mmCIF file of C-alpha atoms in Angstrom:
data_model
loop_
_atom_site.group_PDB
_atom_site.id
_atom_site.type_symbol
_atom_site.label_atom_id
_atom_site.label_comp_id
_atom_site.label_asym_id
_atom_site.label_seq_id
_atom_site.Cartn_x
_atom_site.Cartn_y
_atom_site.Cartn_z
ATOM 1 C CA MET F 1 75.356 -22.900 4.646
ATOM 2 C CA GLU F 2 73.120 -24.423 2.131
ATOM 3 C CA MET F 3 72.310 -22.674 -1.225
ATOM 4 C CA PHE F 4 68.685 -23.802 -0.803
ATOM 5 C CA ASP F 5 66.454 -24.102 2.038
ATOM 6 C CA LEU F 6 65.320 -27.631 1.535
ATOM 7 C CA SER F 7 62.611 -27.643 3.976
ATOM 8 C CA LEU F 8 61.121 -24.438 2.344
ATOM 9 C CA ILE F 9 61.108 -26.021 -0.773
ATOM 10 C CA TRP F 10 59.377 -29.431 0.414
ATOM 11 C CA ALA F 11 57.146 -27.294 2.103
ATOM 12 C CA LEU F 12 56.176 -25.473 -1.103
ATOM 13 C CA ILE F 13 55.885 -28.914 -2.886
ATOM 14 C CA ILE F 14 53.828 -30.315 -0.267
ATOM 15 C CA GLY F 15 51.550 -27.414 -0.277
ATOM 16 C CA PHE F 16 51.354 -27.485 -4.305
ATOM 17 C CA GLY F 17 50.353 -31.118 -3.725
ATOM 18 C CA VAL F 18 47.686 -30.435 -1.146
ATOM 19 C CA ILE F 19 45.669 -27.727 -3.057
ATOM 20 C CA MET F 20 45.735 -30.016 -6.395
ATOM 21 C CA TYR F 21 44.288 -32.694 -4.489
ATOM 22 C CA VAL F 22 41.453 -30.469 -2.746
ATOM 23 C CA VAL F 23 40.420 -28.678 -6.063
ATOM 24 C CA MET F 24 40.964 -32.076 -8.264
ATOM 25 C CA ASP F 25 39.323 -34.570 -5.867
ATOM 26 C CA GLY F 26 36.990 -31.792 -4.073
ATOM 27 C CA PHE F 27 34.714 -32.127 -7.320
ATOM 28 C CA ASP F 28 34.190 -35.576 -7.553
ATOM 29 C CA LEU F 29 33.693 -35.850 -3.889
ATOM 30 C CA GLY F 30 31.297 -33.126 -4.224
ATOM 31 C CA VAL F 31 29.424 -34.783 -7.128
ATOM 32 C CA GLY F 32 29.176 -37.676 -4.759
ATOM 33 C CA ILE F 33 27.639 -35.788 -1.965
ATOM 34 C CA LEU F 34 25.102 -34.370 -4.236
ATOM 35 C CA TYR F 35 24.116 -37.959 -5.450
ATOM 36 C CA PRO F 36 20.846 -38.187 -3.162
ATOM 37 C CA PHE F 37 19.450 -34.921 -4.587
ATOM 38 C CA ALA F 38 19.932 -35.590 -8.401
ATOM 39 C CA PRO F 39 16.419 -35.307 -10.333
ATOM 40 C CA ASP F 40 16.482 -39.001 -11.552
ATOM 41 C CA GLU F 41 18.632 -41.926 -12.459
ATOM 42 C CA ASP F 42 19.436 -40.482 -15.930
ATOM 43 C CA ALA F 43 21.127 -37.561 -13.871
ATOM 44 C CA ARG F 44 22.921 -39.640 -11.797
ATOM 45 C CA ASP F 45 24.494 -41.602 -14.672
ATOM 46 C CA VAL F 46 25.583 -38.312 -16.251
ATOM 47 C CA MET F 47 26.875 -36.985 -12.812
ATOM 48 C CA MET F 48 29.098 -40.648 -12.332
ATOM 49 C CA ASN F 49 30.269 -40.458 -15.966
ATOM 50 C CA SER F 50 31.430 -37.000 -15.552
ATOM 51 C CA VAL F 51 34.221 -37.887 -13.006
ATOM 52 C CA ALA F 52 34.714 -41.552 -13.834
ATOM 53 C CA PRO F 53 37.364 -41.230 -16.160
ATOM 54 C CA VAL F 54 39.425 -38.727 -13.689
ATOM 55 C CA TRP F 55 38.816 -39.535 -10.242
ATOM 56 C CA ASP F 56 41.476 -42.090 -9.871
ATOM 57 C CA GLY F 57 44.167 -39.816 -11.348
ATOM 58 C CA ASN F 58 42.996 -36.830 -9.006
ATOM 59 C CA GLU F 59 43.692 -39.102 -6.141
ATOM 60 C CA THR F 60 47.620 -39.192 -7.414
ATOM 61 C CA TRP F 61 47.879 -36.125 -5.527
ATOM 62 C CA LEU F 62 47.070 -37.457 -2.300
ATOM 63 C CA VAL F 63 49.729 -40.318 -2.576
ATOM 64 C CA LEU F 64 52.255 -37.898 -3.705
ATOM 65 C CA GLY F 65 51.692 -35.760 -0.689
ATOM 66 C CA GLY F 66 51.379 -38.216 1.636
ATOM 67 C CA ALA F 67 54.719 -39.934 0.582
ATOM 68 C CA GLY F 68 56.340 -36.688 0.488
ATOM 69 C CA LEU F 69 55.363 -35.397 3.798
ATOM 70 C CA LEU F 70 56.556 -38.841 5.347
ATOM 71 C CA GLY F 71 59.772 -38.634 3.942
ATOM 72 C CA ALA F 72 60.481 -34.690 4.312
ATOM 73 C CA PHE F 73 58.821 -33.883 7.440
ATOM 74 C CA PRO F 74 58.403 -37.214 9.748
ATOM 75 C CA LEU F 75 57.282 -35.228 12.962
ATOM 76 C CA VAL F 76 53.984 -34.638 11.064
ATOM 77 C CA TYR F 77 53.312 -38.339 10.859
ATOM 78 C CA SER F 78 54.491 -38.960 14.513
ATOM 79 C CA VAL F 79 52.282 -36.430 15.800
ATOM 80 C CA PHE F 80 49.091 -36.107 13.351
ATOM 81 C CA LEU F 81 48.624 -39.829 12.973
ATOM 82 C CA PRO F 82 48.078 -40.720 16.603
ATOM 83 C CA ALA F 83 46.126 -37.584 17.031
ATOM 84 C CA LEU F 84 43.987 -38.486 14.003
ATOM 85 C CA TYR F 85 43.780 -42.143 13.670
ATOM 86 C CA ILE F 86 40.221 -42.761 13.517
ATOM 87 C CA GLY F 87 39.681 -39.468 11.320
ATOM 88 C CA VAL F 88 42.403 -40.658 8.743
ATOM 89 C CA PHE F 89 40.798 -44.288 8.676
ATOM 90 C CA LEU F 90 37.217 -42.973 7.941
ATOM 91 C CA MET F 91 38.738 -40.976 5.415
ATOM 92 C CA LEU F 92 40.312 -43.627 3.447
ATOM 93 C CA ALA F 93 37.323 -46.187 4.259
ATOM 94 C CA GLY F 94 35.191 -43.388 2.510
ATOM 95 C CA LEU F 95 37.602 -43.222 -0.452
ATOM 96 C CA ILE F 96 37.429 -47.175 -0.852
ATOM 97 C CA PHE F 97 33.571 -47.312 -0.834
ATOM 98 C CA ARG F 98 33.542 -44.346 -3.284
ATOM 99 C CA GLY F 99 36.232 -46.057 -5.549
ATOM 100 C CA ILE F 100 34.470 -49.520 -5.727
ATOM 101 C CA ALA F 101 31.083 -47.955 -6.358
ATOM 102 C CA PHE F 102 32.114 -46.716 -9.898
ATOM 103 C CA GLU F 103 32.922 -49.997 -10.994
ATOM 104 C CA PHE F 104 29.923 -52.048 -9.297
ATOM 105 C CA ARG F 105 27.429 -49.638 -9.997
ATOM 106 C CA PHE F 106 27.778 -49.785 -13.664
ATOM 107 C CA LYS F 107 27.881 -53.533 -13.671
ATOM 108 C CA SER F 108 24.967 -54.031 -11.507
ATOM 109 C CA HIS F 109 21.301 -53.217 -11.935
ATOM 110 C CA ARG F 110 19.311 -55.151 -9.338
ATOM 111 C CA ASN F 111 21.317 -53.760 -6.645
ATOM 112 C CA ARG F 112 22.481 -50.272 -7.921
ATOM 113 C CA HIS F 113 20.617 -48.553 -4.893
ATOM 114 C CA TRP F 114 22.943 -49.889 -2.851
ATOM 115 C CA TRP F 115 25.924 -48.662 -5.019
ATOM 116 C CA ASN F 116 24.468 -45.434 -5.131
ATOM 117 C CA ARG F 117 24.396 -44.978 -1.567
ATOM 118 C CA ALA F 118 28.262 -46.384 -1.321
ATOM 119 C CA PHE F 119 29.151 -43.549 -3.472
ATOM 120 C CA CYS F 120 27.261 -41.170 -1.612
ATOM 121 C CA TRP F 121 28.324 -41.889 1.704
ATOM 122 C CA GLY F 122 31.690 -42.529 0.896
ATOM 123 C CA SER F 123 32.265 -39.192 -0.499
ATOM 124 C CA ALA F 124 30.501 -37.540 2.202
ATOM 125 C CA VAL F 125 32.331 -39.206 5.007
ATOM 126 C CA ALA F 126 35.727 -38.645 3.047
ATOM 127 C CA ALA F 127 34.726 -34.996 2.643
ATOM 128 C CA PHE F 128 33.851 -34.647 6.451
ATOM 129 C CA ALA F 129 37.081 -36.317 7.640
ATOM 130 C CA GLN F 130 38.942 -34.242 5.496
ATOM 131 C CA GLY F 131 37.257 -30.945 6.933
ATOM 132 C CA VAL F 132 37.904 -32.502 10.594
ATOM 133 C CA VAL F 133 41.599 -32.518 9.807
ATOM 134 C CA VAL F 134 41.500 -28.974 8.576
ATOM 135 C CA GLY F 135 39.653 -28.121 11.976
ATOM 136 C CA SER F 136 41.996 -29.967 14.171
ATOM 137 C CA TYR F 137 44.779 -28.315 12.399
ATOM 138 C CA ILE F 138 43.568 -24.670 13.331
ATOM 139 C CA GLN F 139 42.459 -25.342 16.913
ATOM 140 C CA GLY F 140 45.944 -27.336 17.411
ATOM 141 C CA PHE F 141 46.959 -30.469 19.241
ATOM 142 C CA ALA F 142 48.232 -31.283 22.844
ATOM 143 C CA VAL F 143 52.095 -31.905 22.225
ATOM 144 C CA GLU F 144 55.259 -32.212 24.157
ATOM 145 C CA ASP F 145 58.429 -33.049 23.157
ATOM 146 C CA PHE F 146 57.461 -33.534 19.941
ATOM 147 C CA VAL F 147 55.117 -36.356 21.064
ATOM 148 C CA TYR F 148 51.150 -36.357 20.890
ATOM 149 C CA VAL F 149 49.759 -36.856 24.535
ATOM 150 C CA GLY F 150 45.922 -36.069 23.686
ATOM 151 C CA GLY F 151 43.123 -38.572 23.619
ATOM 152 C CA ALA F 152 41.990 -40.726 20.692
ATOM 153 C CA MET F 153 38.986 -38.519 20.357
ATOM 154 C CA ASP F 154 40.306 -34.795 20.895
ATOM 155 C CA TRP F 155 39.982 -34.517 17.349
ATOM 156 C CA LEU F 156 36.280 -34.681 17.588
ATOM 157 C CA THR F 157 34.973 -31.182 18.973
ATOM 158 C CA PRO F 158 32.059 -29.088 17.941
ATOM 159 C CA PHE F 159 34.726 -26.650 16.106
ATOM 160 C CA THR F 160 35.814 -29.691 13.596
ATOM 161 C CA VAL F 161 32.510 -30.853 13.072
ATOM 162 C CA LEU F 162 31.765 -27.589 11.882
ATOM 163 C CA THR F 163 35.001 -27.619 9.653
ATOM 164 C CA GLY F 164 34.039 -31.105 8.572
ATOM 165 C CA LEU F 165 30.214 -29.833 7.598
ATOM 166 C CA GLY F 166 31.966 -26.692 5.649
ATOM 167 C CA LEU F 167 34.252 -28.676 3.832
ATOM 168 C CA MET F 168 31.314 -31.017 2.628
ATOM 169 C CA THR F 169 29.248 -27.813 1.607
ATOM 170 C CA GLY F 170 32.130 -26.438 -0.254
ATOM 171 C CA TYR F 171 32.997 -29.721 -2.224
ATOM 172 C CA ALA F 172 29.323 -30.001 -2.884
ATOM 173 C CA LEU F 173 29.555 -26.455 -4.563
ATOM 174 C CA LEU F 174 32.434 -27.367 -6.861
ATOM 175 C CA GLY F 175 30.491 -30.741 -7.733
ATOM 176 C CA ALA F 176 27.703 -28.262 -8.807
ATOM 177 C CA THR F 177 29.895 -25.936 -10.957
ATOM 178 C CA TRP F 178 31.654 -28.732 -12.462
ATOM 179 C CA LEU F 179 28.264 -30.259 -13.710
ATOM 180 C CA ILE F 180 27.416 -26.779 -15.060
ATOM 181 C CA LEU F 181 30.464 -27.064 -17.140
ATOM 182 C CA LYS F 182 30.078 -30.946 -18.051
ATOM 183 C CA SER F 183 26.190 -31.508 -18.589
ATOM 184 C CA GLU F 184 23.651 -30.093 -20.414
ATOM 185 C CA GLY F 185 19.920 -30.053 -20.287
ATOM 186 C CA HIS F 186 17.964 -30.916 -17.171
ATOM 187 C CA VAL F 187 20.831 -32.176 -15.370
ATOM 188 C CA GLN F 188 22.604 -28.646 -15.717
ATOM 189 C CA ASP F 189 19.428 -26.896 -14.743
ATOM 190 C CA TRP F 190 19.449 -28.619 -11.799
ATOM 191 C CA ALA F 191 22.953 -27.725 -10.997
ATOM 192 C CA TYR F 192 22.552 -24.327 -11.356
ATOM 193 C CA ARG F 193 19.761 -24.134 -8.919
ATOM 194 C CA MET F 194 22.007 -25.704 -6.450
ATOM 195 C CA VAL F 195 24.591 -23.150 -6.640
ATOM 196 C CA PRO F 196 23.018 -20.319 -4.753
ATOM 197 C CA GLY F 197 22.221 -22.201 -1.837
ATOM 198 C CA LEU F 198 25.636 -24.003 -1.472
ATOM 199 C CA LEU F 199 27.474 -20.760 -2.115
ATOM 200 C CA LEU F 200 25.545 -19.032 0.891
ATOM 201 C CA GLY F 201 26.030 -22.050 3.124
ATOM 202 C CA VAL F 202 30.023 -21.770 2.480
ATOM 203 C CA LEU F 203 29.927 -18.275 3.157
ATOM 204 C CA ALA F 204 27.862 -18.795 6.479
ATOM 205 C CA VAL F 205 30.761 -21.322 7.521
ATOM 206 C CA PHE F 206 33.405 -18.924 6.437
ATOM 207 C CA ALA F 207 31.778 -16.391 8.748
ATOM 208 C CA ILE F 208 31.356 -18.917 11.679
ATOM 209 C CA ILE F 209 34.693 -20.145 11.867
ATOM 210 C CA SER F 210 36.377 -16.662 11.731
ATOM 211 C CA LEU F 211 34.460 -15.568 14.752
ATOM 212 C CA TRP F 212 35.034 -19.000 16.632
ATOM 213 C CA THR F 213 38.807 -19.161 15.875
ATOM 214 C CA PRO F 214 39.650 -16.714 18.724
ATOM 215 C CA PHE F 215 38.069 -18.895 21.187
ATOM 216 C CA VAL F 216 39.562 -22.386 19.904
ATOM 217 C CA ASN F 217 43.386 -20.768 19.212
ATOM 218 C CA PRO F 218 43.897 -17.119 19.997
ATOM 219 C CA GLU F 219 47.218 -17.155 18.403
ATOM 220 C CA VAL F 220 45.914 -17.489 14.913
ATOM 221 C CA TRP F 221 43.543 -14.676 15.852
ATOM 222 C CA ALA F 222 46.477 -12.699 17.052
ATOM 223 C CA ARG F 223 48.440 -13.242 14.080
ATOM 224 C CA TRP F 224 45.466 -12.252 11.471
ATOM 225 C CA PHE F 225 45.827 -8.483 13.183
ATOM 226 C CA ASP F 226 49.648 -8.769 13.501
ATOM 227 C CA ARG F 227 49.918 -9.268 9.733
ATOM 228 C CA ILE F 228 46.671 -7.574 8.442
ATOM 229 C CA GLU F 229 47.951 -6.608 5.280
ATOM 230 C CA LEU F 230 48.917 -9.724 4.596
ATOM 231 C CA ILE F 231 46.175 -12.234 5.972
ATOM 232 C CA TRP F 232 43.109 -10.157 4.848
ATOM 233 C CA ILE F 233 44.144 -9.948 1.343
ATOM 234 C CA PHE F 234 43.075 -13.469 0.810
ATOM 235 C CA PRO F 235 39.762 -13.588 2.541
ATOM 236 C CA THR F 236 39.298 -10.394 0.052
ATOM 237 C CA LEU F 237 40.106 -12.203 -2.998
ATOM 238 C CA ALA F 238 37.996 -15.125 -1.758
ATOM 239 C CA MET F 239 34.963 -13.132 -1.608
ATOM 240 C CA ALA F 240 35.632 -11.365 -4.830
ATOM 241 C CA CYS F 241 35.588 -15.185 -6.128
ATOM 242 C CA ALA F 242 32.347 -15.392 -4.181
ATOM 243 C CA VAL F 243 30.823 -12.606 -6.283
ATOM 244 C CA TRP F 244 32.008 -13.577 -9.283
ATOM 245 C CA LEU F 245 30.482 -17.278 -9.145
ATOM 246 C CA TRP F 246 26.885 -15.561 -7.993
ATOM 247 C CA ARG F 247 27.119 -13.382 -10.957
ATOM 248 C CA SER F 248 28.305 -16.014 -13.455
ATOM 249 C CA THR F 249 25.589 -18.340 -12.104
ATOM 250 C CA ARG F 250 23.032 -15.874 -12.741
ATOM 251 C CA GLN F 251 24.164 -15.089 -16.275
ATOM 252 C CA ARG F 252 24.120 -19.144 -16.787
ATOM 253 C CA GLN F 253 27.923 -19.056 -17.667
ATOM 254 C CA GLU F 254 29.265 -22.640 -18.116
ATOM 255 C CA GLY F 255 33.036 -22.370 -17.472
ATOM 256 C CA GLN F 256 33.071 -19.489 -15.093
ATOM 257 C CA PRO F 257 31.365 -20.578 -12.141
ATOM 258 C CA PHE F 258 33.830 -23.743 -12.044
ATOM 259 C CA VAL F 259 37.003 -21.509 -12.235
ATOM 260 C CA ALA F 260 35.524 -19.028 -9.609
ATOM 261 C CA THR F 261 34.983 -21.718 -6.984
ATOM 262 C CA LEU F 262 38.320 -23.140 -7.801
ATOM 263 C CA GLY F 263 39.446 -19.290 -6.647
ATOM 264 C CA LEU F 264 37.529 -19.429 -3.780
ATOM 265 C CA PHE F 265 38.813 -22.449 -2.771
ATOM 266 C CA ILE F 266 42.640 -21.681 -3.402
ATOM 267 C CA PHE F 267 42.396 -18.030 -1.668
ATOM 268 C CA THR F 268 40.956 -19.564 1.119
ATOM 269 C CA TYR F 269 43.715 -22.388 1.617
ATOM 270 C CA LEU F 270 46.348 -19.653 1.134
ATOM 271 C CA GLY F 271 44.862 -17.593 3.883
ATOM 272 C CA LEU F 272 44.695 -20.765 5.994
ATOM 273 C CA VAL F 273 48.599 -21.366 5.266
ATOM 274 C CA ALA F 274 49.083 -17.514 5.862
ATOM 275 C CA SER F 275 47.355 -17.893 9.178
ATOM 276 C CA LYS F 276 50.017 -20.548 10.513
ATOM 277 C CA TRP F 277 52.957 -19.920 8.622
ATOM 278 C CA PRO F 278 55.418 -21.525 9.477
ATOM 279 C CA VAL F 279 53.724 -23.894 12.000
ATOM 280 C CA ILE F 280 53.461 -27.353 10.420
ATOM 281 C CA VAL F 281 52.806 -29.103 13.743
ATOM 282 C CA PRO F 282 50.549 -27.266 16.440
ATOM 283 C CA PRO F 283 50.821 -25.738 18.672
ATOM 284 C CA ASP F 284 54.275 -23.990 17.637
ATOM 285 C CA HIS F 285 56.493 -26.540 15.746
ATOM 286 C CA THR F 286 57.644 -25.087 12.515
ATOM 287 C CA ILE F 287 58.690 -26.772 9.192
ATOM 288 C CA TRP F 288 62.458 -26.709 10.084
ATOM 289 C CA ASP F 289 61.441 -28.460 13.505
ATOM 290 C CA ALA F 290 59.697 -31.272 11.528
ATOM 291 C CA ALA F 291 62.230 -31.649 9.167
ATOM 292 C CA SER F 292 64.362 -34.752 8.017
ATOM 293 C CA ALA F 293 68.193 -34.610 7.557
ATOM 294 C CA PRO F 294 68.940 -32.593 4.600
ATOM 295 C CA GLU F 295 70.488 -35.336 2.647
ATOM 296 C CA SER F 296 67.345 -37.401 3.051
ATOM 297 C CA GLN F 297 65.382 -34.309 1.809
ATOM 298 C CA LEU F 298 67.796 -33.592 -1.031
ATOM 299 C CA PHE F 299 67.713 -37.534 -2.401
ATOM 300 C CA LEU F 300 63.887 -37.484 -2.390
ATOM 301 C CA LEU F 301 63.581 -34.041 -3.935
ATOM 302 C CA LEU F 302 65.334 -35.616 -7.231
ATOM 303 C CA GLY F 303 62.669 -38.125 -7.369
ATOM 304 C CA VAL F 304 59.969 -35.939 -6.880
ATOM 305 C CA LEU F 305 60.706 -33.152 -9.327
ATOM 306 C CA PHE F 306 61.161 -35.986 -12.012
ATOM 307 C CA VAL F 307 57.708 -37.394 -11.260
ATOM 308 C CA ILE F 308 55.536 -33.860 -10.510
ATOM 309 C CA PRO F 309 56.164 -33.082 -14.466
ATOM 310 C CA ILE F 310 54.991 -36.482 -15.583
ATOM 311 C CA VAL F 311 51.916 -36.591 -13.240
ATOM 312 C CA LEU F 312 51.111 -32.893 -14.544
ATOM 313 C CA THR F 313 51.408 -34.140 -18.090
ATOM 314 C CA TYR F 314 49.198 -37.321 -17.282
ATOM 315 C CA THR F 315 46.573 -35.165 -15.845
ATOM 316 C CA ALA F 316 46.000 -32.607 -18.793
ATOM 317 C CA TRP F 317 46.194 -35.539 -21.132
ATOM 318 C CA THR F 318 43.335 -37.068 -19.504
ATOM 319 C CA TYR F 319 41.207 -34.179 -19.232
ATOM 320 C CA TRP F 320 42.002 -33.220 -22.738
ATOM 321 C CA VAL F 321 40.885 -36.723 -23.795
ATOM 322 C CA PHE F 322 37.713 -36.465 -21.728
ATOM 323 C CA ARG F 323 36.946 -32.882 -22.467
ATOM 324 C CA GLY F 324 33.114 -31.808 -23.547
ATOM 325 C CA LYS F 325 30.004 -32.729 -22.316
ATOM 326 C CA VAL F 326 28.664 -35.684 -20.770
ATOM 327 C CA LYS F 327 25.217 -36.671 -22.324
ATOM 328 C CA VAL F 328 22.366 -39.085 -20.967
ATOM 329 C CA GLY F 329 23.418 -42.642 -22.165
ATOM 330 C CA ASP F 330 27.314 -42.070 -22.570
ATOM 331 C CA GLY F 331 29.828 -43.297 -20.772
ATOM 332 C CA TYR F 332 33.593 -44.419 -20.819
ATOM 333 C CA HIS F 333 33.065 -48.229 -19.939
#
C-alpha cells in the first residue's frame, strides 16, 4: 500500500495552479475587457502599464498546470481536447493577440487604435473561452470507454455561453478592483464607478447558473443537497465577500475591494470543486480513473515540488519590485 496518495497530491497541486492562474491572470484579462470603456487614452496607458510588468509571469501558472495535467492525468487530455479543440484554440489565440499588443501598442503611434482592439478582443475572447470550458465541465461530456464520442461543437450551448459571459464579467470586476489598487485620480474614480454594476452582473449570473444547473446536470444539483453542510458554506462565504466588496467600494477603500474580489473567486472555485469532487472527467470518471502510473506521477512530483517554490518566489519578487501606484506618463519600458 502506498504511503501517499499521489493522485490526490497531484489533484491538489493542479487545483492550486488553476486558482493561481484564474486570480492572477484574471485581473489583467479583466483590464483588457474594460479597455473600450476607459475614459481616455491616458487612462488606457495607466491600465496597460499596471499589468505590463506582471502579465507574462501570471501565465506561468497556466503552463505549469497544463503540463502537470498532461503528466499526472492523461485521460483528461484525451477527453477534454477532442471535446474542446475549438474553445482551447480560441483561448490560445486570444492570449497571443493580447500578448503581442503589450509590446506593439507602446511602439506604434499611428496604428495604436488597432493594438487597443487587439488587447481588448484578445482578453475578451480568452476570458470567454475559459468560461465556456468551465460551463462544459459542469454540464458534462459524452464519454464512452474513456473516449469522447460527442461532436466538435457540443461545447457551445446556451449554458456555456452564459458561463463564458459570466467569467468575462467576473474578470472585468477583478480588473476594476485591481485598477482601484494601482491607479489614482480620474482613472481610480472611473474604476470605483465600474464596480457596482459589474458586481451585480456577477451575482445575477451566479443566480441564473444555480437555477439552470439541475436542467443540465442533475447529479450536481443532487450533490448540493446530499452534502448541504459542505457545499453551501462556499456560496455563503462568496456572498460575504460580495457584501465586503460592496461596502469597501462605497467607503472608497483601495486594497480591500481587490482582496474581497479574490475571495469571491476563490470560494466560488472551491464550491465548483466540491460540487464535482472527485470527478475530474464528466460524467463519472474520478481522479484515480484518470491518473497515470504511480511511477510517472512520482517522477514528475519531484520536479514540480522544486519548481513551485521558485515560481512563487519569482512572482512575489516581481510584485514587490513593481508595487505602488501607476501614474499617467509612467511605464516600465
